[in-house]
Coordinates of C-alpha atoms in Angstrom, one line a residue:
M23 CA 53.1 192.9 179.3
S24 CA 52.5 190.0 177.0
K25 CA 51.2 186.8 178.6
I26 CA 51.4 183.2 177.6
K27 CA 48.3 182.1 175.6
S28 CA 49.2 178.5 174.9
I29 CA 51.9 175.9 175.3
Q30 CA 52.0 172.8 173.0
A31 CA 54.5 170.0 173.1
R32 CA 55.3 167.4 170.4
Q33 CA 57.6 164.5 169.8
I34 CA 60.3 165.1 167.1
L35 CA 63.5 163.4 166.1
D36 CA 67.1 164.3 167.1
S37 CA 70.2 163.9 165.0
R38 CA 70.5 160.2 165.9
G39 CA 66.8 159.7 164.8
N40 CA 65.7 159.2 168.4
P41 CA 62.6 161.0 169.8
T42 CA 63.0 164.2 171.7
V43 CA 60.7 167.0 173.0
E44 CA 59.8 170.2 171.1
V45 CA 57.6 172.9 172.6
D46 CA 55.8 175.9 171.2
V47 CA 55.1 178.8 173.5
I48 CA 52.6 181.3 172.0
T49 CA 51.8 184.7 173.5
E50 CA 48.6 186.7 173.5
N51 CA 50.0 188.6 170.6
N52 CA 50.3 185.3 168.7
I53 CA 54.1 185.4 168.9
L54 CA 55.8 182.0 168.7
G55 CA 58.8 180.7 170.7
R56 CA 59.9 177.2 169.7
A57 CA 62.6 175.1 171.3
S58 CA 63.8 171.5 171.2
V59 CA 65.9 169.5 173.6
P60 CA 69.2 167.6 172.8
S61 CA 70.4 164.3 174.4
G62 CA 73.8 163.0 175.2
A63 CA 75.4 159.5 174.6
S64 CA 77.9 159.7 177.4
K65 CA 76.2 161.3 180.4
G66 CA 77.3 162.4 183.8
E67 CA 75.5 160.5 186.6
N68 CA 74.4 163.7 188.2
E69 CA 72.7 165.2 185.2
A70 CA 69.0 166.2 185.4
F71 CA 66.7 163.3 184.6
E72 CA 65.7 162.8 181.0
L73 CA 62.3 161.2 181.0
R74 CA 61.8 158.4 178.5
D75 CA 58.8 156.1 178.0
N76 CA 60.8 152.8 178.3
K77 CA 58.3 151.0 176.1
E78 CA 60.6 148.6 174.2
N79 CA 58.2 148.2 171.3
I80 CA 58.0 151.9 170.6
F81 CA 61.3 153.6 169.5
F82 CA 63.1 150.9 171.5
G83 CA 62.1 152.5 174.7
K84 CA 63.3 156.0 173.8
G85 CA 59.9 157.6 173.2
V86 CA 59.1 160.8 175.1
L87 CA 55.3 160.8 175.1
K88 CA 55.2 160.9 178.9
A89 CA 57.2 164.1 178.9
I90 CA 55.0 165.5 176.2
Q91 CA 51.9 164.7 178.4
N92 CA 53.5 166.3 181.4
V93 CA 54.0 169.5 179.3
N94 CA 50.5 169.6 177.9
D95 CA 48.5 168.3 180.9
I96 CA 50.5 169.4 184.0
I97 CA 52.8 172.3 183.3
A98 CA 51.0 174.2 180.6
P99 CA 47.8 174.9 182.6
E100 CA 49.9 176.4 185.4
L101 CA 51.8 178.8 183.0
I102 CA 48.9 180.0 180.9
G103 CA 48.4 183.7 181.7
K104 CA 51.9 184.2 183.1
S105 CA 54.1 187.0 181.7
V106 CA 56.4 185.6 179.0
L107 CA 59.0 188.1 180.2
D108 CA 59.2 186.6 183.7
Q109 CA 61.7 183.8 183.0
I110 CA 62.8 183.4 186.6
C111 CA 59.2 183.1 187.8
I112 CA 58.3 180.5 185.1
D113 CA 61.4 178.4 185.7
Q114 CA 60.9 178.5 189.5
L115 CA 57.2 177.5 189.1
M116 CA 58.2 174.5 187.0
L117 CA 60.8 173.4 189.6
E118 CA 58.1 173.6 192.3
L119 CA 55.7 171.6 190.2
D120 CA 58.3 168.9 189.7
G121 CA 59.4 168.9 193.4
T122 CA 62.4 166.6 193.0
I123 CA 66.1 167.3 193.1
N124 CA 66.9 166.1 189.6
K125 CA 63.5 166.8 187.8
K126 CA 62.6 163.1 187.8
R127 CA 58.9 163.6 188.2
L128 CA 58.2 165.8 185.1
G129 CA 61.4 165.2 183.2
S130 CA 64.2 167.7 182.5
N131 CA 63.4 167.4 178.8
A132 CA 59.9 168.6 179.4
I133 CA 60.9 171.5 181.7
L134 CA 63.9 172.6 179.6
A135 CA 61.9 172.8 176.3
I136 CA 59.4 175.1 177.9
S137 CA 62.2 177.2 179.6
L138 CA 64.0 177.8 176.3
A139 CA 60.9 178.3 174.3
T140 CA 59.7 181.0 176.8
A141 CA 62.9 182.9 176.3
K142 CA 62.5 182.7 172.5
A143 CA 58.9 183.9 172.7
A144 CA 59.9 186.8 174.9
A145 CA 62.6 187.9 172.6
N146 CA 60.3 187.6 169.5
D147 CA 57.6 189.5 171.4
L148 CA 60.0 192.3 172.1
N149 CA 61.3 192.1 168.5
I150 CA 65.0 191.9 169.6
P151 CA 67.6 189.2 169.0
L152 CA 67.6 186.3 171.5
Y153 CA 71.2 186.9 172.5
K154 CA 70.3 190.5 173.3
Y155 CA 67.2 189.6 175.3
I156 CA 69.1 187.1 177.4
G157 CA 72.4 189.0 177.9
G158 CA 71.4 192.7 177.7
I159 CA 73.2 195.7 176.4
Y160 CA 76.8 194.5 177.0
T161 CA 76.4 191.5 174.6
C162 CA 79.1 191.9 171.9
S163 CA 81.6 189.0 171.9
L164 CA 81.6 185.8 169.8
P165 CA 83.2 182.6 171.2
I166 CA 86.2 180.7 169.9
P167 CA 84.9 177.4 168.3
L168 CA 86.4 174.1 169.4
I169 CA 85.9 172.2 166.2
N170 CA 85.4 168.5 166.3
I171 CA 87.3 166.6 163.6
V172 CA 87.7 163.0 165.0
N173 CA 85.1 161.1 167.0
G174 CA 86.0 158.1 169.2
G175 CA 84.6 156.4 172.3
R176 CA 80.8 156.4 172.7
H177 CA 80.5 158.8 169.7
S178 CA 81.6 156.3 167.1
N179 CA 80.7 152.7 166.3
T180 CA 83.7 152.2 164.0
S181 CA 86.6 154.0 165.7
S182 CA 88.7 152.1 168.2
I183 CA 89.9 155.2 170.0
V184 CA 89.3 155.5 173.7
F185 CA 89.1 159.3 173.9
Q186 CA 85.8 160.6 172.7
E187 CA 86.6 163.9 170.9
F188 CA 89.6 165.4 169.1
M189 CA 89.1 169.1 168.3
I190 CA 91.1 171.9 166.7
I191 CA 91.1 175.4 168.0
P192 CA 91.9 178.4 165.7
V193 CA 93.7 180.3 168.4
K194 CA 94.9 183.2 166.3
A195 CA 91.8 183.8 164.2
K196 CA 90.7 187.5 164.4
T197 CA 87.0 186.9 163.7
F198 CA 84.5 184.0 164.0
S199 CA 84.3 183.8 160.3
E200 CA 88.0 183.4 160.0
A201 CA 88.0 180.7 162.7
L202 CA 85.5 178.7 160.7
H203 CA 87.5 179.1 157.5
I204 CA 90.6 177.8 159.3
G205 CA 88.6 174.9 160.7
H206 CA 87.1 174.1 157.3
K207 CA 90.6 173.9 155.7
V208 CA 92.0 171.6 158.4
F209 CA 88.9 169.4 158.4
Y210 CA 88.9 168.8 154.7
Q211 CA 92.7 168.4 154.5
L212 CA 92.3 165.7 157.1
K213 CA 89.5 164.1 155.0
Y214 CA 91.9 164.2 152.0
L215 CA 94.7 162.7 154.0
L216 CA 92.6 159.9 155.3
D217 CA 91.1 159.1 151.9
K218 CA 94.6 159.1 150.4
K219 CA 95.7 156.5 153.0
G220 CA 92.7 154.3 152.5
F221 CA 91.0 155.2 155.8
S222 CA 87.2 155.4 156.0
T223 CA 85.9 159.0 156.0
N224 CA 82.6 158.2 157.5
V225 CA 81.7 160.5 160.4
G226 CA 80.5 159.9 163.9
D227 CA 77.7 161.4 166.0
E228 CA 79.2 164.9 166.1
G229 CA 80.4 165.0 162.5
G230 CA 84.1 164.1 163.1
F231 CA 85.8 161.4 161.1
S232 CA 85.9 158.0 162.8
P233 CA 88.3 155.7 161.0
N234 CA 90.0 152.7 162.6
F235 CA 93.2 154.5 163.9
N236 CA 95.9 152.7 165.6
G237 CA 95.7 154.4 169.0
I238 CA 95.5 157.9 170.3
E239 CA 98.8 159.1 169.0
D240 CA 98.0 157.9 165.5
V241 CA 95.0 160.3 165.7
L242 CA 97.1 163.2 166.9
D243 CA 99.8 162.5 164.3
H244 CA 97.2 162.7 161.5
I245 CA 95.7 165.9 162.9
L246 CA 99.1 167.5 163.1
E247 CA 99.8 166.5 159.4
A248 CA 96.5 168.0 158.3
I249 CA 97.3 171.2 160.1
Y250 CA 100.6 171.4 158.3
I251 CA 99.1 170.6 154.9
A252 CA 96.6 173.4 155.5
N253 CA 99.6 175.7 155.9
Y254 CA 99.1 176.5 159.5
E255 CA 101.5 176.3 162.5
P256 CA 100.6 174.1 165.4
Y257 CA 100.3 176.0 168.7
D258 CA 100.8 179.4 167.1
Q259 CA 97.8 179.2 164.8
V260 CA 95.9 176.0 165.4
A261 CA 95.9 174.0 168.6
I262 CA 94.3 170.8 169.7
A263 CA 91.7 170.0 172.4
I264 CA 90.7 166.5 173.5
D265 CA 87.7 165.2 175.4
C266 CA 88.8 162.0 177.2
A267 CA 85.3 161.3 178.6
A268 CA 87.2 159.3 181.2
S269 CA 84.1 158.2 183.1
E270 CA 83.4 155.9 180.1
F271 CA 86.5 153.8 180.7
Y272 CA 87.0 154.1 184.5
K273 CA 86.4 151.0 186.6
N274 CA 87.7 149.7 189.9
N275 CA 90.1 152.7 190.3
Q276 CA 91.7 152.0 186.9
Y277 CA 91.5 153.6 183.5
D278 CA 90.9 150.8 181.1
Y279 CA 91.7 152.0 177.5
S280 CA 90.9 148.5 176.2
K281 CA 87.2 149.1 176.6
F282 CA 87.4 151.0 173.3
E283 CA 90.9 150.6 171.9
K284 CA 91.9 147.7 169.8
S285 CA 95.5 148.6 169.2
E286 CA 98.5 146.3 168.9
K287 CA 99.4 146.9 172.5
K288 CA 98.8 144.1 175.0
K289 CA 95.7 144.4 177.2
K290 CA 97.8 144.9 180.3
D291 CA 99.4 148.0 178.7
L292 CA 96.0 149.4 178.1
I293 CA 94.9 149.3 181.7
K294 CA 96.4 152.2 183.6
S295 CA 96.4 153.3 187.2
R296 CA 95.3 156.8 188.1
E297 CA 98.9 157.9 188.2
E298 CA 99.8 156.2 184.9
H299 CA 96.8 157.8 183.2
I300 CA 97.8 161.3 184.4
R301 CA 101.4 160.7 183.3
Y302 CA 100.2 159.7 179.9
L303 CA 98.1 162.9 179.6
S304 CA 101.1 164.9 180.7
Y305 CA 103.2 163.2 178.1
L306 CA 100.6 164.0 175.4
I307 CA 100.6 167.7 176.1
K308 CA 104.4 167.8 175.9
K309 CA 104.5 166.0 172.5
Y310 CA 101.4 167.6 170.9
P311 CA 99.9 171.1 170.7
I312 CA 97.2 170.2 173.2
I313 CA 95.9 173.2 175.2
S314 CA 92.6 171.8 176.5
I315 CA 91.6 168.5 178.1
E316 CA 88.0 167.8 179.0
D317 CA 87.0 165.2 181.5
G318 CA 90.5 163.9 181.9
M319 CA 89.5 162.0 185.0
D320 CA 86.4 160.1 186.1
Q321 CA 83.5 162.2 187.5
N322 CA 83.9 160.6 190.9
D323 CA 87.7 160.5 191.0
W324 CA 88.2 163.7 193.0
K325 CA 91.7 162.5 194.0
G326 CA 92.6 162.0 190.4
W327 CA 91.2 165.4 189.5
K328 CA 93.3 167.0 192.3
L329 CA 96.4 165.3 191.0
L330 CA 95.8 166.2 187.4
T331 CA 95.1 169.8 188.2
H332 CA 98.3 170.0 190.3
E333 CA 100.2 168.3 187.4
I334 CA 99.1 170.3 184.4
G335 CA 96.4 172.8 185.5
D336 CA 98.8 175.7 185.2
K337 CA 99.8 174.7 181.7
I338 CA 96.5 174.0 179.9
Q339 CA 92.7 174.3 180.2
L340 CA 91.2 171.5 182.3
V341 CA 87.4 171.2 181.6
G342 CA 84.9 169.6 183.9
D343 CA 81.9 168.2 182.0
D344 CA 80.7 165.0 183.7
L345 CA 82.4 166.3 186.8
F346 CA 80.2 169.4 187.1
V347 CA 77.2 168.6 184.9
T348 CA 76.4 172.4 184.8
Q349 CA 75.2 172.1 188.4
R350 CA 76.0 175.0 190.7
N351 CA 76.6 172.8 193.7
K352 CA 79.0 170.5 191.8
L353 CA 80.9 173.5 190.5
L354 CA 81.1 175.0 193.9
E355 CA 82.5 171.7 195.3
G356 CA 85.1 171.8 192.5
I357 CA 86.1 175.4 193.2
E358 CA 86.4 174.5 196.9
K359 CA 88.6 171.5 196.2
K360 CA 90.6 173.5 193.6
V361 CA 90.1 171.0 190.7
A362 CA 89.9 171.8 187.0
N363 CA 89.9 175.4 185.8
S364 CA 87.0 175.5 183.3
I365 CA 83.4 174.2 183.0
L366 CA 81.4 172.8 180.1
I367 CA 77.9 174.3 180.0
K368 CA 75.1 172.1 178.7
V369 CA 71.6 173.4 179.2
N370 CA 70.0 169.9 179.4
Q371 CA 72.3 168.8 182.2
V372 CA 70.6 171.2 184.6
G373 CA 67.2 171.7 182.9
T374 CA 66.3 175.4 183.0
L375 CA 67.7 178.5 181.5
T376 CA 67.7 180.3 184.9
E377 CA 69.9 177.6 186.5
T378 CA 72.2 177.5 183.5
I379 CA 72.8 181.3 183.8
E380 CA 73.4 181.0 187.6
T381 CA 76.2 178.4 186.9
I382 CA 77.7 180.6 184.2
H383 CA 77.9 183.5 186.7
I384 CA 79.5 181.4 189.4
A385 CA 82.2 180.2 187.0
K386 CA 82.9 183.7 185.9
K387 CA 83.1 185.0 189.5
N388 CA 85.6 182.3 190.3
K389 CA 87.7 182.8 187.1
Y390 CA 86.7 179.4 185.7
K391 CA 86.3 179.6 181.9
N392 CA 82.9 178.7 180.5
I393 CA 82.5 176.6 177.3
I394 CA 79.0 176.4 175.9
S395 CA 78.3 172.9 174.5
H396 CA 76.0 171.0 172.3
R397 CA 75.2 167.3 172.8
S398 CA 76.0 164.3 170.6
G399 CA 72.3 163.8 169.9
D400 CA 71.2 167.3 169.0
T401 CA 68.6 169.1 166.9
E402 CA 68.6 172.0 164.5
D403 CA 67.8 174.4 167.4
Y404 CA 70.6 177.0 167.6
F405 CA 69.7 178.3 171.1
I406 CA 73.2 177.7 172.5
S407 CA 74.7 180.0 169.8
D408 CA 72.7 182.9 171.1
L409 CA 73.5 181.9 174.7
S410 CA 77.2 182.0 174.1
V411 CA 77.1 185.5 172.7
A412 CA 74.6 186.7 175.4
F413 CA 77.2 186.3 178.2
N414 CA 80.3 186.9 176.1
I415 CA 81.4 183.3 176.6
E416 CA 85.0 182.5 175.7
Q417 CA 84.5 179.2 173.8
I418 CA 81.8 177.0 172.2
K419 CA 81.6 173.4 171.3
I420 CA 79.2 172.7 168.4
G421 CA 80.7 169.7 166.6
S422 CA 82.3 169.3 163.2
M423 CA 82.0 171.1 159.9
C424 CA 79.2 168.9 158.6
R425 CA 75.7 167.6 159.7
S426 CA 72.9 170.2 159.8
E427 CA 72.4 170.0 163.6
R428 CA 76.0 171.3 163.8
T429 CA 76.1 173.8 160.9
S430 CA 72.8 175.4 162.1
K431 CA 74.6 176.6 165.2
Y432 CA 77.7 177.8 163.3
N433 CA 75.4 179.6 160.8
Q434 CA 73.6 181.4 163.6
L435 CA 76.9 182.7 165.0
L436 CA 77.8 183.9 161.5
R437 CA 74.4 185.8 161.4
I438 CA 75.1 187.3 164.8
E439 CA 78.6 188.4 163.7
N440 CA 77.1 190.0 160.6
S441 CA 74.4 191.7 162.7
L442 CA 76.8 193.1 165.2
G443 CA 79.1 194.3 162.5
K444 CA 81.8 196.7 163.8
Y445 CA 80.5 196.2 167.3
S446 CA 81.4 192.5 167.1
F447 CA 84.3 191.3 169.2
Y448 CA 86.0 187.9 169.0
S449 CA 87.2 186.1 172.1
K450 CA 91.0 185.7 172.4
W451 CA 92.7 182.6 173.8
N452 CA 94.1 183.7 177.2

């Protein structure tokens, strides 16, 4: 039984150049497990607490030296000598040390970095792949990628589109490798198309293009054109997913598209009631090959979620991100109220590997689809790629086909596919 010899935290930079926490867990056999923590731009209000230093003169308040200190001075001494294989015990001990509901004392970024690094150290100590260590002998299936190609909302400083993400889904790909090839073709055909029309091809936080489109339907029309140019059929071969991130533009019981959109429409036409917003989403899925909508309603608009689920929940995938924030209690509330039919899984929303796995199992038990997800401020750490394979998760959101914090995760899935060989299975849509 290999025990933890040392734990060391440091401050590194994420994909936006902001500080984040990285932790090394080293065993008595001098085996290393290293993990780093991502950060989101648009966050659910019930996410686990991300501890920042809030010293304006240092990294504009975004430093994480307090979280680093908590790892090195408070948590590490309690974990030294514990078995690196006892993930549940280690995670539970950290929760008890913190003693708060949302990890506000020690910081979820401090706790999560140790939790993930411990799992990596254990896998390395046993000399088995991380996905096999986490998931066990029945691990064999790779997820369908939801490939980001246009960034809007909080994920872009140049786009005037209210919805945050526009993604393509290679629904008929037979392998993960083929799915990436399809995504690559559509992504670069869209780049060619935008460049030809004089649009900017700069990319946003998640690697998707973020030109100044004239509204949501202009984005979708360009994506459709790119799919056709790439010689694929919408719906049959390549479908579309959108992340509304509705909590970012919901105020006073209204959905205010004008917060981000600067289209030719009058402001009054950009402010929609709950019912008008739902009707617009319903209209979009009839006009375009949209088969998944994430955060279609505000995180606290349970009435809206109920109406949306009733309206289109039997037609497409409705994903709760800010709604559920990977928390078991929020998911159970959604299941009881019969809202949404899928959940986005982000490890840093809940703060430990053990709690993440518990939420995944609850979703599976209640026939809610799981989608493993990155964050807009991410690192080169590809833990979530292994996590998706470990539990045969149906889908994964990694981002676009560029930026190293995105491609590192795609590349790990390609390695896993290659390693599994003929035993590799690829998830099918429905």
